[in-house]
C-alpha cells in the first residue's frame, strides 16, 4: 500500500511580482523580457545567498521559501536594493519594479512544489506592497521586529481576495516606506560583490519605551487605541491640575462608547447569508 498522506511543513514564503508587467510588455516586449531575465538571475543569487530556494517562476512572479524568517526578510530588502540600483544605473524610462510579500505559514509539499494558504497569503501580501516595497504578515513580524533595524508600518487588517483579513506590516527604512530610492546607496548590494552583504541585524538599534508603546497601540483596533490615548491624556490632566479625582467619568463614557461601537459593528446583518 502506498502512503497517500499529504506532507506539510512550516516555512517562510517570499512572493515577488513585477508591478505593471502587462504595460511594460506592451511598450517593449524584447527589452522587458531581457530585464526580467536579468532581475531573476539577481533574485536567484540573493535567495541562494540567504539559504533559500526558488520554488517557482511562472509568468513574471517568483516564489521562494526560506527556513529562516530573518533571512527571508533580509533577502527581500537586498532584492529591492539590487533592483533599485540596477534601474538607476540603466536610467530606464520605465523601470521595472517588484512588489514583495512574505508570510510564515504551513504549506503542503508535493515534490519540489509547495501549496496552500501559506503560499496564497504571501501572494496576496505582495499585492498590498508599493512598487519597490515589501509587506509582511503578522506571523513574520512577530519573529523579526526585534531582530532587524528596519522599521515597520502597521497596515491593519486589509481585505484580501479569498483570504481572511489579517494584520500586515510594511517595511520602512530611515523613516520611509521601503521603495525605489529609499535605501542608501552604500547599503545596496552590487552584482559584482562576492562577499556577503552586512547583515541587517548587525546594525540593530535598541527599541525605546516610546517605540514599544507605539508598537503596542498599532496592534490594537483603531477605536480602542484612540480611546486609550484620550483616556491617558485625561488621567494626566486630572493628576497634574486638580486635587479632586474626576477622570473616571469621561474615561468610563469613552470606553463604553468604544465597546458599544465594536459590539454593534460585529453584529451580523439581518437576512445576510454566509459566503459559500
mmCIF file of C-alpha atoms in Angstrom:
data_model
loop_
_atom_site.group_PDB
_atom_site.id
_atom_site.type_symbol
_atom_site.label_atom_id
_atom_site.label_comp_id
_atom_site.label_asym_id
_atom_site.label_seq_id
_atom_site.Cartn_x
_atom_site.Cartn_y
_atom_site.Cartn_z
ATOM 1 C CA UNK A 1 0.000 0.000 0.000
ATOM 2 C CA UNK A 2 1.205 3.496 -0.865
ATOM 3 C CA UNK A 3 1.307 6.287 1.689
ATOM 4 C CA UNK A 4 -1.050 8.996 0.336
ATOM 5 C CA UNK A 5 -0.725 11.239 3.379
ATOM 6 C CA UNK A 6 -0.088 14.852 2.421
ATOM 7 C CA UNK A 7 3.274 16.128 3.616
ATOM 8 C CA UNK A 8 3.264 19.505 5.321
ATOM 9 C CA UNK A 9 5.850 21.822 6.837
ATOM 10 C CA UNK A 10 6.173 25.272 8.363
ATOM 11 C CA UNK A 11 8.151 27.577 6.096
ATOM 12 C CA UNK A 12 8.674 31.215 5.142
ATOM 13 C CA UNK A 13 7.336 32.037 1.695
ATOM 14 C CA UNK A 14 8.513 35.039 -0.337
ATOM 15 C CA UNK A 15 6.435 36.095 -3.324
ATOM 16 C CA UNK A 16 7.793 38.722 -5.744
ATOM 17 C CA UNK A 17 5.809 40.089 -8.674
ATOM 18 C CA UNK A 18 6.518 42.742 -11.333
ATOM 19 C CA UNK A 19 4.371 45.864 -10.982
ATOM 20 C CA UNK A 20 2.641 46.810 -14.255
ATOM 21 C CA UNK A 21 4.113 43.878 -16.172
ATOM 22 C CA UNK A 22 1.459 43.930 -18.924
ATOM 23 C CA UNK A 23 2.045 47.648 -19.512
ATOM 24 C CA UNK A 24 5.806 47.103 -19.748
ATOM 25 C CA UNK A 25 5.375 44.220 -22.211
ATOM 26 C CA UNK A 26 3.045 46.300 -24.364
ATOM 27 C CA UNK A 27 5.603 49.115 -24.529
ATOM 28 C CA UNK A 28 8.687 46.937 -25.197
ATOM 29 C CA UNK A 29 8.401 43.146 -25.238
ATOM 30 C CA UNK A 30 12.046 42.394 -26.016
ATOM 31 C CA UNK A 31 13.501 44.874 -23.543
ATOM 32 C CA UNK A 32 11.076 43.861 -20.787
ATOM 33 C CA UNK A 33 11.887 40.164 -21.177
ATOM 34 C CA UNK A 34 15.618 40.883 -21.131
ATOM 35 C CA UNK A 35 15.269 42.983 -17.971
ATOM 36 C CA UNK A 36 13.111 40.319 -16.312
ATOM 37 C CA UNK A 37 15.719 37.645 -17.007
ATOM 38 C CA UNK A 38 18.474 39.836 -15.559
ATOM 39 C CA UNK A 39 16.498 40.615 -12.405
ATOM 40 C CA UNK A 40 15.519 36.968 -11.943
ATOM 41 C CA UNK A 41 19.172 35.983 -12.065
ATOM 42 C CA UNK A 42 19.922 38.571 -9.363
ATOM 43 C CA UNK A 43 16.975 37.374 -7.254
ATOM 44 C CA UNK A 44 18.099 33.757 -7.550
ATOM 45 C CA UNK A 45 21.620 34.702 -6.460
ATOM 46 C CA UNK A 46 20.329 36.600 -3.412
ATOM 47 C CA UNK A 47 17.889 33.835 -2.441
ATOM 48 C CA UNK A 48 20.690 31.266 -2.507
ATOM 49 C CA UNK A 49 22.936 33.638 -0.522
ATOM 50 C CA UNK A 50 20.325 33.640 2.250
ATOM 51 C CA UNK A 51 19.944 29.838 2.233
ATOM 52 C CA UNK A 52 16.613 29.874 0.430
ATOM 53 C CA UNK A 53 15.451 28.183 -2.735
ATOM 54 C CA UNK A 54 13.391 29.227 -5.744
ATOM 55 C CA UNK A 55 10.141 27.243 -5.837
ATOM 56 C CA UNK A 56 8.528 28.616 -8.986
ATOM 57 C CA UNK A 57 8.933 31.376 -11.592
ATOM 58 C CA UNK A 58 5.722 31.324 -13.587
ATOM 59 C CA UNK A 59 4.937 34.456 -15.643
ATOM 60 C CA UNK A 60 6.512 37.480 -14.019
ATOM 61 C CA UNK A 61 6.295 36.089 -10.468
ATOM 62 C CA UNK A 62 8.963 34.491 -8.290
ATOM 63 C CA UNK A 63 8.144 32.188 -5.356
ATOM 64 C CA UNK A 64 10.897 31.315 -2.894
ATOM 65 C CA UNK A 65 10.990 29.648 0.518
ATOM 66 C CA UNK A 66 13.343 30.004 3.468
ATOM 67 C CA UNK A 67 13.929 28.017 6.623
ATOM 68 C CA UNK A 68 14.746 31.278 8.465
ATOM 69 C CA UNK A 69 12.258 34.141 8.711
ATOM 70 C CA UNK A 70 15.043 36.661 9.339
ATOM 71 C CA UNK A 71 16.953 35.517 6.248
ATOM 72 C CA UNK A 72 13.798 35.863 4.141
ATOM 73 C CA UNK A 73 13.232 39.474 5.201
ATOM 74 C CA UNK A 74 16.916 40.342 4.754
ATOM 75 C CA UNK A 75 16.786 38.792 1.290
ATOM 76 C CA UNK A 76 13.702 40.857 0.369
ATOM 77 C CA UNK A 77 15.443 44.079 1.401
ATOM 78 C CA UNK A 78 18.544 43.204 -0.624
ATOM 79 C CA UNK A 79 16.424 42.286 -3.658
ATOM 80 C CA UNK A 80 14.803 45.721 -3.659
ATOM 81 C CA UNK A 81 18.208 47.358 -3.139
ATOM 82 C CA UNK A 82 19.700 45.418 -6.048
ATOM 83 C CA UNK A 83 16.829 46.137 -8.434
ATOM 84 C CA UNK A 84 16.749 49.829 -7.488
ATOM 85 C CA UNK A 85 20.499 50.042 -8.079
ATOM 86 C CA UNK A 86 20.338 48.361 -11.492
ATOM 87 C CA UNK A 87 17.410 50.541 -12.575
ATOM 88 C CA UNK A 88 19.317 53.694 -11.559
ATOM 89 C CA UNK A 89 22.424 52.594 -13.443
ATOM 90 C CA UNK A 90 20.425 51.780 -16.593
ATOM 91 C CA UNK A 91 18.474 55.101 -16.498
ATOM 92 C CA UNK A 92 15.385 53.355 -17.837
ATOM 93 C CA UNK A 93 12.388 55.454 -18.881
ATOM 94 C CA UNK A 94 10.002 52.833 -17.473
ATOM 95 C CA UNK A 95 11.957 50.964 -14.787
ATOM 96 C CA UNK A 96 10.794 47.508 -13.770
ATOM 97 C CA UNK A 97 9.861 47.346 -10.096
ATOM 98 C CA UNK A 98 8.874 44.396 -7.962
ATOM 99 C CA UNK A 99 6.409 44.116 -5.105
ATOM 100 C CA UNK A 100 7.256 41.541 -2.425
ATOM 101 C CA UNK A 101 5.100 39.762 0.156
ATOM 102 C CA UNK A 102 6.419 37.456 2.883
ATOM 103 C CA UNK A 103 4.445 35.018 5.042
ATOM 104 C CA UNK A 104 5.319 32.407 7.637
ATOM 105 C CA UNK A 105 2.823 29.588 7.453
ATOM 106 C CA UNK A 106 2.013 25.928 6.998
ATOM 107 C CA UNK A 107 2.240 24.593 3.432
ATOM 108 C CA UNK A 108 1.556 21.354 1.603
ATOM 109 C CA UNK A 109 4.561 19.778 -0.094
ATOM 110 C CA UNK A 110 4.421 17.979 -3.432
ATOM 111 C CA UNK A 111 7.903 17.155 -4.649
ATOM 112 C CA UNK A 112 9.689 20.484 -5.076
ATOM 113 C CA UNK A 113 6.440 22.492 -5.123
ATOM 114 C CA UNK A 114 4.533 23.960 -2.173
ATOM 115 C CA UNK A 115 0.835 24.812 -1.974
ATOM 116 C CA UNK A 116 -1.779 26.058 0.457
ATOM 117 C CA UNK A 117 -2.721 29.173 2.406
ATOM 118 C CA UNK A 118 0.897 29.760 3.404
ATOM 119 C CA UNK A 119 1.685 30.465 -0.260
ATOM 120 C CA UNK A 120 -1.603 32.208 -1.085
ATOM 121 C CA UNK A 121 -1.200 34.703 1.758
ATOM 122 C CA UNK A 122 2.301 35.651 0.589
ATOM 123 C CA UNK A 123 0.887 36.255 -2.889
ATOM 124 C CA UNK A 124 -1.907 38.477 -1.532
ATOM 125 C CA UNK A 125 0.547 40.416 0.641
ATOM 126 C CA UNK A 126 2.679 41.354 -2.352
ATOM 127 C CA UNK A 127 -0.430 42.885 -3.920
ATOM 128 C CA UNK A 128 -0.609 45.240 -0.914
ATOM 129 C CA UNK A 129 3.011 46.355 -1.334
ATOM 130 C CA UNK A 130 4.045 49.543 -3.094
ATOM 131 C CA UNK A 131 6.210 49.180 -6.219
ATOM 132 C CA UNK A 132 9.675 48.502 -4.852
ATOM 133 C CA UNK A 133 8.253 47.747 -1.406
ATOM 134 C CA UNK A 134 7.874 44.810 0.972
ATOM 135 C CA UNK A 135 4.832 43.783 3.040
ATOM 136 C CA UNK A 136 4.963 41.028 5.670
ATOM 137 C CA UNK A 137 2.335 39.140 7.642
ATOM 138 C CA UNK A 138 1.911 39.437 11.405
ATOM 139 C CA UNK A 139 3.447 35.966 11.812
ATOM 140 C CA UNK A 140 6.634 37.233 10.161
ATOM 141 C CA UNK A 141 6.556 40.485 12.134
ATOM 142 C CA UNK A 142 6.380 38.600 15.438
ATOM 143 C CA UNK A 143 9.613 36.811 14.561
ATOM 144 C CA UNK A 144 11.696 39.695 13.171
ATOM 145 C CA UNK A 145 10.542 43.020 14.666
ATOM 146 C CA UNK A 146 13.114 42.869 17.472
ATOM 147 C CA UNK A 147 15.905 41.375 15.339
ATOM 148 C CA UNK A 148 16.157 43.830 12.425
ATOM 149 C CA UNK A 149 16.931 47.543 12.318
ATOM 150 C CA UNK A 150 14.330 48.258 9.636
ATOM 151 C CA UNK A 151 11.078 49.931 10.629
ATOM 152 C CA UNK A 152 7.566 48.551 10.388
ATOM 153 C CA UNK A 153 4.404 50.439 9.458
ATOM 154 C CA UNK A 154 1.262 48.597 10.557
ATOM 155 C CA UNK A 155 -1.307 48.440 7.745
ATOM 156 C CA UNK A 156 -4.027 46.947 9.948
ATOM 157 C CA UNK A 157 -6.354 44.286 8.600
ATOM 158 C CA UNK A 158 -6.680 44.731 4.851
ATOM 159 C CA UNK A 159 -9.236 42.727 2.848
ATOM 160 C CA UNK A 160 -7.623 40.172 0.539
ATOM 161 C CA UNK A 161 -9.262 38.073 -2.168
ATOM 162 C CA UNK A 162 -10.304 34.625 -0.893
ATOM 163 C CA UNK A 163 -8.194 35.141 2.255
ATOM 164 C CA UNK A 164 -9.475 36.022 5.738
ATOM 165 C CA UNK A 165 -8.313 39.526 6.769
ATOM 166 C CA UNK A 166 -5.044 39.527 8.689
ATOM 167 C CA UNK A 167 -2.769 42.209 10.086
ATOM 168 C CA UNK A 168 0.129 43.128 7.811
ATOM 169 C CA UNK A 169 3.173 45.383 8.087
ATOM 170 C CA UNK A 170 5.057 47.444 5.520
ATOM 171 C CA UNK A 171 8.833 47.563 5.841
ATOM 172 C CA UNK A 172 10.352 51.027 6.230
ATOM 173 C CA UNK A 173 13.958 52.137 6.305
ATOM 174 C CA UNK A 174 15.173 55.504 7.514
ATOM 175 C CA UNK A 175 11.635 56.641 8.259
ATOM 176 C CA UNK A 176 10.430 55.974 4.678
ATOM 177 C CA UNK A 177 8.417 53.151 3.212
ATOM 178 C CA UNK A 178 10.668 50.601 1.537
ATOM 179 C CA UNK A 179 10.573 51.526 -2.122
ATOM 180 C CA UNK A 180 12.614 52.901 -5.013
ATOM 181 C CA UNK A 181 15.361 55.217 -3.780
ATOM 182 C CA UNK A 182 14.543 54.694 -0.104
ATOM 183 C CA UNK A 183 17.657 52.571 0.528
ATOM 184 C CA UNK A 184 21.027 54.315 0.942
ATOM 185 C CA UNK A 185 23.360 53.709 -1.983
ATOM 186 C CA UNK A 186 26.170 52.490 0.238
ATOM 187 C CA UNK A 187 23.936 49.711 1.562
ATOM 188 C CA UNK A 188 22.970 48.361 -1.860
ATOM 189 C CA UNK A 189 24.433 45.000 -2.830
ATOM 190 C CA UNK A 190 26.050 45.389 -6.265
ATOM 191 C CA UNK A 191 26.113 42.440 -8.723
ATOM 192 C CA UNK A 192 29.925 42.317 -8.669
ATOM 193 C CA UNK A 193 30.105 41.832 -4.906
ATOM 194 C CA UNK A 194 31.268 38.360 -3.918
ATOM 195 C CA UNK A 195 31.397 38.895 -0.167
ATOM 196 C CA UNK A 196 28.141 38.619 1.698
ATOM 197 C CA UNK A 197 26.489 41.977 2.422
ATOM 198 C CA UNK A 198 26.438 43.132 6.063
ATOM 199 C CA UNK A 199 23.609 41.514 7.967
ATOM 200 C CA UNK A 200 20.800 43.879 8.877
ATOM 201 C CA UNK A 201 20.651 42.586 12.425
ATOM 202 C CA UNK A 202 24.311 43.602 12.898
ATOM 203 C CA UNK A 203 23.053 47.186 12.854
ATOM 204 C CA UNK A 204 20.277 46.572 15.325
ATOM 205 C CA UNK A 205 19.114 49.609 17.273
ATOM 206 C CA UNK A 206 17.574 49.047 20.731
ATOM 207 C CA UNK A 207 13.878 49.890 20.910
ATOM 208 C CA UNK A 208 12.951 52.863 23.093
ATOM 209 C CA UNK A 209 9.957 52.786 25.506
ATOM 210 C CA UNK A 210 8.139 55.187 23.185
ATOM 211 C CA UNK A 211 8.541 52.780 20.255
ATOM 212 C CA UNK A 212 7.357 49.870 22.405
ATOM 213 C CA UNK A 213 4.181 51.749 23.358
ATOM 214 C CA UNK A 214 3.589 52.884 19.770
ATOM 215 C CA UNK A 215 4.056 49.349 18.513
ATOM 216 C CA UNK A 216 1.605 48.006 21.110
ATOM 217 C CA UNK A 217 -1.017 50.618 20.195
ATOM 218 C CA UNK A 218 -0.554 49.845 16.483
ATOM 219 C CA UNK A 219 -1.602 46.235 17.098
ATOM 220 C CA UNK A 220 -4.903 47.306 18.678
ATOM 221 C CA UNK A 221 -8.042 48.170 16.674
ATOM 222 C CA UNK A 222 -8.023 51.860 15.815
ATOM 223 C CA UNK A 223 -11.036 52.845 18.024
ATOM 224 C CA UNK A 224 -9.517 51.084 21.047
ATOM 225 C CA UNK A 225 -6.109 52.711 20.506
ATOM 226 C CA UNK A 226 -7.717 56.160 20.172
ATOM 227 C CA UNK A 227 -9.834 55.634 23.304
ATOM 228 C CA UNK A 228 -6.836 54.553 25.378
ATOM 229 C CA UNK A 229 -4.787 57.520 24.170
ATOM 230 C CA UNK A 230 -7.527 60.048 25.016
ATOM 231 C CA UNK A 231 -8.131 58.365 28.382
ATOM 232 C CA UNK A 232 -4.423 58.565 29.243
ATOM 233 C CA UNK A 233 -4.390 62.288 28.480
ATOM 234 C CA UNK A 234 -7.465 62.873 30.653
ATOM 235 C CA UNK A 235 -5.862 60.991 33.537
ATOM 236 C CA UNK A 236 -2.657 63.020 33.267
ATOM 237 C CA UNK A 237 -4.581 66.309 33.079
ATOM 238 C CA UNK A 238 -6.567 65.341 36.176
ATOM 239 C CA UNK A 239 -3.492 64.314 38.179
ATOM 240 C CA UNK A 240 -1.476 67.436 37.362
ATOM 241 C CA UNK A 241 -4.204 70.110 37.521
ATOM 242 C CA UNK A 242 -6.596 69.112 40.304
ATOM 243 C CA UNK A 243 -6.656 67.566 43.752
ATOM 244 C CA UNK A 244 -10.067 66.062 43.051
ATOM 245 C CA UNK A 245 -10.423 62.841 41.049
ATOM 246 C CA UNK A 246 -12.822 63.350 38.154
ATOM 247 C CA UNK A 247 -11.270 61.480 35.198
ATOM 248 C CA UNK A 248 -13.167 58.229 35.848
ATOM 249 C CA UNK A 249 -16.456 59.595 34.462
ATOM 250 C CA UNK A 250 -15.263 60.725 30.999
ATOM 251 C CA UNK A 251 -12.947 57.710 30.724
ATOM 252 C CA UNK A 252 -15.810 55.337 31.537
ATOM 253 C CA UNK A 253 -18.024 57.061 28.948
ATOM 254 C CA UNK A 254 -15.321 56.813 26.275
ATOM 255 C CA UNK A 255 -14.643 53.138 26.932
ATOM 256 C CA UNK A 256 -18.363 52.345 26.986
ATOM 257 C CA UNK A 257 -18.826 54.079 23.627
ATOM 258 C CA UNK A 258 -15.933 52.105 22.101
ATOM 259 C CA UNK A 259 -17.224 48.772 23.409
ATOM 260 C CA UNK A 260 -20.731 49.581 22.129
ATOM 261 C CA UNK A 261 -19.373 50.515 18.719
ATOM 262 C CA UNK A 262 -17.358 47.298 18.437
ATOM 263 C CA UNK A 263 -20.306 45.148 19.509
ATOM 264 C CA UNK A 264 -22.668 46.814 17.026
ATOM 265 C CA UNK A 265 -20.018 46.701 14.311
ATOM 266 C CA UNK A 266 -19.687 42.899 14.627
ATOM 267 C CA UNK A 267 -23.457 42.297 14.734
ATOM 268 C CA UNK A 268 -24.498 40.237 11.691
ATOM 269 C CA UNK A 269 -26.885 41.980 9.290
ATOM 270 C CA UNK A 270 -30.396 40.608 9.092
ATOM 271 C CA UNK A 271 -31.098 38.444 6.082
ATOM 272 C CA UNK A 272 -27.438 38.023 5.201
ATOM 273 C CA UNK A 273 -26.242 34.648 4.026
ATOM 274 C CA UNK A 274 -22.835 33.175 4.723
ATOM 275 C CA UNK A 275 -20.491 33.033 1.752
ATOM 276 C CA UNK A 276 -20.061 29.574 0.330
#
